[in-house]
Amino acid sequence: MINQLLDIEFEFNGQKQVITPVLLRDEHDAILVDCGYPNFISLLEEAANRNGVKLESITKLIVTHHDMDHYGSLASLKQLYPHIEIIAHELEIPYIEGRQKSLRLEQAESTYNDLQAEEKPGAEQFIRFLQSYEPAAVDRSVSHGDKFPWCGGIEIVHTPGHMPGHISLYLPESKTLIASDAVVIEDGTFNIANPSYTLNLEEAVNSVELLLNYDIEQIICYHGGLFHGDVKQALRELILTYSAG
């Protein structure tokens, strides 16, 4: 099995950013974990090509949750490559398929009236951006503890907080966790992803505690890439930071 980090650099709202979708490969499958913002197909293609992979070879796409930077290009990718099997947690499917309003959109709308006048134009732009999401059908529903033989073995770890149906992926063969937004790396250490935008901070911290039950030697974060250091110790320190607060 091969794990490849598809680091994608781009500019968003005038700031340079990097996201890290992951590509898992074996002789049968090429599995993409998350797919970036809308209109990111060309950037995904470039990142895949740098790793010697063609996008059309992807067999499955696992969507960890319904934030625009994780599922924005989903519909475009499925239109280009209809054979790709789309996989998501059962709680996320109604939002990905457009049957329920995005929770991020609900959050943005509910806080709009509390903003200062100078903040409202940016918030309106963000709301329009969230409304522009193009739904896509999910082919397979997963839940916590589901195990699949693909790419040496993948276990679904339900890590709610950031979103109710947020999932991380545990790869027992390499003792690797693909954390998505369960944790991010900031200044070389772990943090909760955007605490003020996390829908349930207590649940998010509980999800970090859950990760201590797994034999993890490596963590790949969507924001921050591969963590370098003592994973368990860094997770404990993160928990303590929020417990103390």
mmCIF file of C-alpha atoms in Angstrom:
data_model
loop_
_atom_site.group_PDB
_atom_site.id
_atom_site.type_symbol
_atom_site.label_atom_id
_atom_site.label_comp_id
_atom_site.label_asym_id
_atom_site.label_seq_id
_atom_site.Cartn_x
_atom_site.Cartn_y
_atom_site.Cartn_z
ATOM 1 C CA MET A 1 0.000 0.000 0.000
ATOM 2 C CA ILE A 2 1.174 3.536 -0.812
ATOM 3 C CA ASN A 3 0.052 6.693 1.032
ATOM 4 C CA GLN A 4 0.602 9.888 -0.926
ATOM 5 C CA LEU A 5 0.053 13.395 0.418
ATOM 6 C CA LEU A 6 -1.334 15.623 -2.338
ATOM 7 C CA ASP A 7 -0.277 19.002 -0.977
ATOM 8 C CA ILE A 8 -2.152 21.739 -2.861
ATOM 9 C CA GLU A 9 -0.986 25.343 -2.515
ATOM 10 C CA PHE A 10 -3.383 28.128 -3.481
ATOM 11 C CA GLU A 11 -4.532 31.601 -2.568
ATOM 12 C CA PHE A 12 -7.897 32.129 -0.860
ATOM 13 C CA ASN A 13 -9.208 35.495 0.305
ATOM 14 C CA GLY A 14 -5.782 36.973 -0.371
ATOM 15 C CA GLN A 15 -3.989 34.444 1.818
ATOM 16 C CA LYS A 16 -1.690 31.620 0.775
ATOM 17 C CA GLN A 17 -3.033 28.285 1.988
ATOM 18 C CA VAL A 18 -2.173 24.606 1.731
ATOM 19 C CA ILE A 19 -4.540 21.642 1.989
ATOM 20 C CA THR A 20 -3.532 18.005 2.014
ATOM 21 C CA PRO A 21 -5.891 15.499 0.406
ATOM 22 C CA VAL A 22 -4.498 11.960 0.689
ATOM 23 C CA LEU A 23 -4.279 9.278 -1.982
ATOM 24 C CA LEU A 24 -4.197 5.623 -0.901
ATOM 25 C CA ARG A 25 -3.156 3.052 -3.493
ATOM 26 C CA ASP A 26 -2.746 -0.679 -3.906
ATOM 27 C CA GLU A 27 -2.978 -3.009 -6.897
ATOM 28 C CA HIS A 28 -6.792 -2.772 -6.908
ATOM 29 C CA ASP A 29 -7.715 0.728 -5.733
ATOM 30 C CA ALA A 30 -6.745 4.364 -5.756
ATOM 31 C CA ILE A 31 -8.694 6.096 -2.977
ATOM 32 C CA LEU A 32 -8.817 9.869 -2.666
ATOM 33 C CA VAL A 33 -9.616 11.336 0.749
ATOM 34 C CA ASP A 34 -11.315 14.733 0.256
ATOM 35 C CA CYS A 35 -11.143 16.820 -2.913
ATOM 36 C CA GLY A 36 -10.721 20.520 -2.174
ATOM 37 C CA TYR A 37 -12.734 23.645 -2.905
ATOM 38 C CA PRO A 38 -14.963 24.112 -5.986
ATOM 39 C CA ASN A 39 -13.007 24.399 -9.251
ATOM 40 C CA PHE A 40 -10.019 22.518 -7.806
ATOM 41 C CA ILE A 41 -9.979 19.742 -10.395
ATOM 42 C CA SER A 42 -6.926 21.144 -12.205
ATOM 43 C CA LEU A 43 -5.050 21.579 -8.907
ATOM 44 C CA LEU A 44 -5.964 18.032 -7.879
ATOM 45 C CA GLU A 45 -4.805 16.804 -11.265
ATOM 46 C CA GLU A 46 -1.453 18.572 -10.929
ATOM 47 C CA ALA A 47 -0.914 17.175 -7.433
ATOM 48 C CA ALA A 48 -1.834 13.644 -8.552
ATOM 49 C CA ASN A 49 0.401 13.893 -11.628
ATOM 50 C CA ARG A 50 3.340 14.957 -9.435
ATOM 51 C CA ASN A 51 2.846 11.645 -7.653
ATOM 52 C CA GLY A 52 2.631 9.663 -10.876
ATOM 53 C CA VAL A 53 -1.136 9.166 -10.696
ATOM 54 C CA LYS A 54 -3.880 10.071 -13.165
ATOM 55 C CA LEU A 55 -7.182 11.296 -11.737
ATOM 56 C CA GLU A 56 -9.096 8.857 -13.924
ATOM 57 C CA SER A 57 -7.442 5.974 -12.052
ATOM 58 C CA ILE A 58 -9.198 6.929 -8.799
ATOM 59 C CA THR A 59 -11.727 4.270 -7.815
ATOM 60 C CA LYS A 60 -13.156 5.715 -4.577
ATOM 61 C CA LEU A 61 -13.491 9.129 -2.956
ATOM 62 C CA ILE A 62 -14.019 9.351 0.796
ATOM 63 C CA VAL A 63 -15.571 12.650 1.902
ATOM 64 C CA THR A 64 -14.726 13.248 5.562
ATOM 65 C CA HIS A 65 -17.355 15.995 6.066
ATOM 66 C CA HIS A 66 -19.303 18.707 4.251
ATOM 67 C CA ASP A 67 -17.023 21.748 4.475
ATOM 68 C CA MET A 68 -16.364 23.447 1.143
ATOM 69 C CA ASP A 69 -12.608 22.862 1.222
ATOM 70 C CA HIS A 70 -13.222 19.116 1.576
ATOM 71 C CA TYR A 71 -16.111 18.462 -0.815
ATOM 72 C CA GLY A 72 -16.367 21.508 -3.078
ATOM 73 C CA SER A 73 -15.120 19.705 -6.209
ATOM 74 C CA LEU A 74 -17.070 16.517 -5.557
ATOM 75 C CA ALA A 75 -19.808 17.018 -8.169
ATOM 76 C CA SER A 76 -17.307 18.061 -10.866
ATOM 77 C CA LEU A 77 -15.108 15.060 -10.150
ATOM 78 C CA LYS A 78 -18.073 12.687 -10.317
ATOM 79 C CA GLN A 79 -19.237 14.235 -13.595
ATOM 80 C CA LEU A 80 -15.792 13.764 -15.114
ATOM 81 C CA TYR A 81 -15.296 10.256 -13.724
ATOM 82 C CA PRO A 82 -18.710 8.645 -13.049
ATOM 83 C CA HIS A 83 -17.084 5.351 -12.030
ATOM 84 C CA ILE A 84 -15.700 6.857 -8.788
ATOM 85 C CA GLU A 85 -17.549 5.510 -5.730
ATOM 86 C CA ILE A 86 -18.408 8.337 -3.322
ATOM 87 C CA ILE A 87 -18.250 7.377 0.377
ATOM 88 C CA ALA A 88 -19.304 9.391 3.460
ATOM 89 C CA HIS A 89 -20.592 9.016 6.995
ATOM 90 C CA GLU A 90 -24.326 8.458 7.266
ATOM 91 C CA LEU A 91 -24.853 11.765 9.113
ATOM 92 C CA GLU A 92 -23.150 13.773 6.366
ATOM 93 C CA ILE A 93 -24.991 12.320 3.392
ATOM 94 C CA PRO A 94 -28.115 14.579 3.471
ATOM 95 C CA TYR A 95 -25.869 17.670 3.320
ATOM 96 C CA ILE A 96 -23.555 16.312 0.622
ATOM 97 C CA GLU A 97 -26.568 15.341 -1.492
ATOM 98 C CA GLY A 98 -28.199 18.739 -0.958
ATOM 99 C CA ARG A 99 -31.292 17.384 0.797
ATOM 100 C CA GLN A 100 -30.531 19.444 3.904
ATOM 101 C CA LYS A 101 -29.030 22.908 4.230
ATOM 102 C CA SER A 102 -25.324 22.917 5.019
ATOM 103 C CA LEU A 103 -24.692 23.256 8.746
ATOM 104 C CA ARG A 104 -21.881 25.672 7.940
ATOM 105 C CA LEU A 105 -24.372 27.800 6.004
ATOM 106 C CA GLU A 106 -26.835 27.669 8.907
ATOM 107 C CA GLN A 107 -24.043 28.780 11.234
ATOM 108 C CA ALA A 108 -23.052 31.668 8.969
ATOM 109 C CA GLU A 109 -26.642 32.846 8.612
ATOM 110 C CA SER A 110 -27.384 32.590 12.327
ATOM 111 C CA THR A 111 -24.405 34.775 13.315
ATOM 112 C CA TYR A 112 -24.867 37.387 10.572
ATOM 113 C CA ASN A 113 -27.039 39.805 12.574
ATOM 114 C CA ASP A 114 -24.498 39.894 15.410
ATOM 115 C CA LEU A 115 -21.712 41.151 13.138
ATOM 116 C CA GLN A 116 -20.388 44.684 12.933
ATOM 117 C CA ALA A 117 -21.401 46.622 9.801
ATOM 118 C CA GLU A 118 -17.893 46.396 8.338
ATOM 119 C CA GLU A 119 -17.917 42.593 8.763
ATOM 120 C CA LYS A 120 -21.200 42.012 6.943
ATOM 121 C CA PRO A 121 -20.016 42.296 3.306
ATOM 122 C CA GLY A 122 -17.452 39.531 3.901
ATOM 123 C CA ALA A 123 -20.071 37.409 5.644
ATOM 124 C CA GLU A 124 -22.518 37.922 2.758
ATOM 125 C CA GLN A 125 -19.825 36.800 0.308
ATOM 126 C CA PHE A 126 -19.141 33.710 2.431
ATOM 127 C CA ILE A 127 -22.862 32.869 2.588
ATOM 128 C CA ARG A 128 -23.171 33.159 -1.209
ATOM 129 C CA PHE A 129 -20.106 30.945 -1.554
ATOM 130 C CA LEU A 130 -21.649 28.261 0.678
ATOM 131 C CA GLN A 131 -24.925 28.494 -1.255
ATOM 132 C CA SER A 132 -23.052 27.784 -4.509
ATOM 133 C CA TYR A 133 -22.276 24.160 -3.555
ATOM 134 C CA GLU A 134 -23.310 21.665 -6.222
ATOM 135 C CA PRO A 135 -24.779 18.497 -4.642
ATOM 136 C CA ALA A 136 -23.583 15.020 -5.513
ATOM 137 C CA ALA A 137 -24.969 11.562 -4.765
ATOM 138 C CA VAL A 138 -23.186 9.389 -2.210
ATOM 139 C CA ASP A 139 -22.783 5.743 -3.185
ATOM 140 C CA ARG A 140 -21.801 4.192 0.139
ATOM 141 C CA SER A 141 -22.684 5.110 3.723
ATOM 142 C CA VAL A 142 -20.229 4.332 6.522
ATOM 143 C CA SER A 143 -20.308 4.552 10.320
ATOM 144 C CA HIS A 144 -17.898 4.261 13.238
ATOM 145 C CA GLY A 145 -15.906 1.057 13.382
ATOM 146 C CA ASP A 146 -16.584 -0.023 9.793
ATOM 147 C CA LYS A 147 -13.543 -1.817 8.388
ATOM 148 C CA PHE A 148 -12.669 -2.247 4.743
ATOM 149 C CA PRO A 149 -9.899 -4.331 3.124
ATOM 150 C CA TRP A 150 -8.952 -1.602 0.641
ATOM 151 C CA CYS A 151 -5.329 -0.470 0.478
ATOM 152 C CA GLY A 152 -4.118 -2.678 3.308
ATOM 153 C CA GLY A 153 -7.118 -1.980 5.523
ATOM 154 C CA ILE A 154 -9.079 1.126 6.478
ATOM 155 C CA GLU A 155 -11.097 1.624 9.671
ATOM 156 C CA ILE A 156 -13.663 4.406 9.923
ATOM 157 C CA VAL A 157 -13.269 6.515 13.068
ATOM 158 C CA HIS A 158 -16.239 8.787 13.769
ATOM 159 C CA THR A 159 -14.708 12.016 15.113
ATOM 160 C CA PRO A 160 -17.614 14.463 15.537
ATOM 161 C CA GLY A 161 -17.340 18.022 16.781
ATOM 162 C CA HIS A 162 -16.124 19.975 13.797
ATOM 163 C CA MET A 163 -19.160 18.488 12.041
ATOM 164 C CA PRO A 164 -21.583 15.839 13.379
ATOM 165 C CA GLY A 165 -20.616 13.248 10.781
ATOM 166 C CA HIS A 166 -16.913 14.058 10.572
ATOM 167 C CA ILE A 167 -14.746 10.958 10.095
ATOM 168 C CA SER A 168 -11.075 10.158 10.314
ATOM 169 C CA LEU A 169 -9.465 7.059 8.795
ATOM 170 C CA TYR A 170 -7.217 4.659 10.669
ATOM 171 C CA LEU A 171 -4.764 2.598 8.627
ATOM 172 C CA PRO A 172 -3.604 -0.214 10.947
ATOM 173 C CA GLU A 173 -0.962 -1.543 8.555
ATOM 174 C CA SER A 174 1.081 1.663 8.826
ATOM 175 C CA LYS A 175 -0.360 2.854 12.174
ATOM 176 C CA THR A 176 -1.427 6.053 10.397
ATOM 177 C CA LEU A 177 -4.444 8.245 11.066
ATOM 178 C CA ILE A 178 -5.826 10.492 8.347
ATOM 179 C CA ALA A 179 -7.338 13.049 10.704
ATOM 180 C CA SER A 180 -8.987 15.412 8.216
ATOM 181 C CA ASP A 181 -10.143 18.268 10.528
ATOM 182 C CA ALA A 182 -10.273 16.303 13.788
ATOM 183 C CA VAL A 183 -6.982 18.057 14.511
ATOM 184 C CA VAL A 184 -4.854 20.544 12.586
ATOM 185 C CA ILE A 185 -1.168 21.401 12.873
ATOM 186 C CA GLU A 186 -0.330 24.965 13.884
ATOM 187 C CA ASP A 187 3.242 26.020 14.718
ATOM 188 C CA GLY A 188 4.321 22.400 14.798
ATOM 189 C CA THR A 189 1.715 21.218 17.293
ATOM 190 C CA PHE A 190 -1.902 20.027 17.258
ATOM 191 C CA ASN A 191 -4.938 22.231 17.678
ATOM 192 C CA ILE A 192 -8.693 21.934 17.206
ATOM 193 C CA ALA A 193 -9.620 23.089 13.691
ATOM 194 C CA ASN A 194 -11.073 26.626 13.809
ATOM 195 C CA PRO A 195 -12.443 26.357 17.375
ATOM 196 C CA SER A 196 -14.859 29.256 16.857
ATOM 197 C CA TYR A 197 -16.321 27.497 13.796
ATOM 198 C CA THR A 198 -16.352 24.016 15.323
ATOM 199 C CA LEU A 199 -20.017 23.152 15.753
ATOM 200 C CA ASN A 200 -19.503 21.344 19.072
ATOM 201 C CA LEU A 201 -16.175 22.044 20.770
ATOM 202 C CA GLU A 202 -16.756 19.595 23.619
ATOM 203 C CA GLU A 203 -17.437 16.799 21.126
ATOM 204 C CA ALA A 204 -14.323 17.788 19.164
ATOM 205 C CA VAL A 205 -12.149 17.433 22.278
ATOM 206 C CA ASN A 206 -13.834 14.103 23.095
ATOM 207 C CA SER A 207 -12.939 12.949 19.575
ATOM 208 C CA VAL A 208 -9.281 13.769 20.224
ATOM 209 C CA GLU A 209 -9.503 11.674 23.418
ATOM 210 C CA LEU A 210 -10.956 8.821 21.349
ATOM 211 C CA LEU A 211 -7.852 8.831 19.144
ATOM 212 C CA LEU A 212 -5.717 7.826 22.142
ATOM 213 C CA ASN A 213 -7.371 4.381 21.926
ATOM 214 C CA TYR A 214 -5.666 3.711 18.583
ATOM 215 C CA ASP A 215 -2.084 2.613 18.007
ATOM 216 C CA ILE A 216 -1.085 5.688 15.999
ATOM 217 C CA GLU A 217 2.475 6.523 14.983
ATOM 218 C CA GLN A 218 1.660 9.034 12.239
ATOM 219 C CA ILE A 219 -1.112 11.596 11.790
ATOM 220 C CA ILE A 220 -1.890 13.346 8.519
ATOM 221 C CA CYS A 221 -3.892 16.556 8.909
ATOM 222 C CA TYR A 222 -5.781 18.255 6.083
ATOM 223 C CA HIS A 223 -4.372 21.533 7.369
ATOM 224 C CA GLY A 224 -0.740 20.954 8.250
ATOM 225 C CA GLY A 225 0.124 17.688 6.521
ATOM 226 C CA LEU A 226 2.207 15.022 8.279
ATOM 227 C CA PHE A 227 2.834 15.572 11.994
ATOM 228 C CA HIS A 228 6.438 15.203 13.096
ATOM 229 C CA GLY A 229 6.807 14.282 16.757
ATOM 230 C CA ASP A 230 5.357 12.129 19.524
ATOM 231 C CA VAL A 231 1.749 11.731 18.399
ATOM 232 C CA LYS A 232 0.266 10.473 21.676
ATOM 233 C CA GLN A 233 2.025 13.111 23.757
ATOM 234 C CA ALA A 234 0.917 15.897 21.391
ATOM 235 C CA LEU A 235 -2.694 14.667 21.544
ATOM 236 C CA ARG A 236 -2.595 14.583 25.348
ATOM 237 C CA GLU A 237 -1.210 18.118 25.445
ATOM 238 C CA LEU A 238 -4.024 19.299 23.182
ATOM 239 C CA ILE A 239 -6.646 17.706 25.430
ATOM 240 C CA LEU A 240 -5.062 19.334 28.494
ATOM 241 C CA THR A 241 -5.076 22.733 26.798
ATOM 242 C CA TYR A 242 -8.835 22.614 26.283
ATOM 243 C CA SER A 243 -9.544 20.928 29.618
ATOM 244 C CA ALA A 244 -7.676 23.712 31.410
ATOM 245 C CA GLY A 245 -9.662 26.298 29.451
#
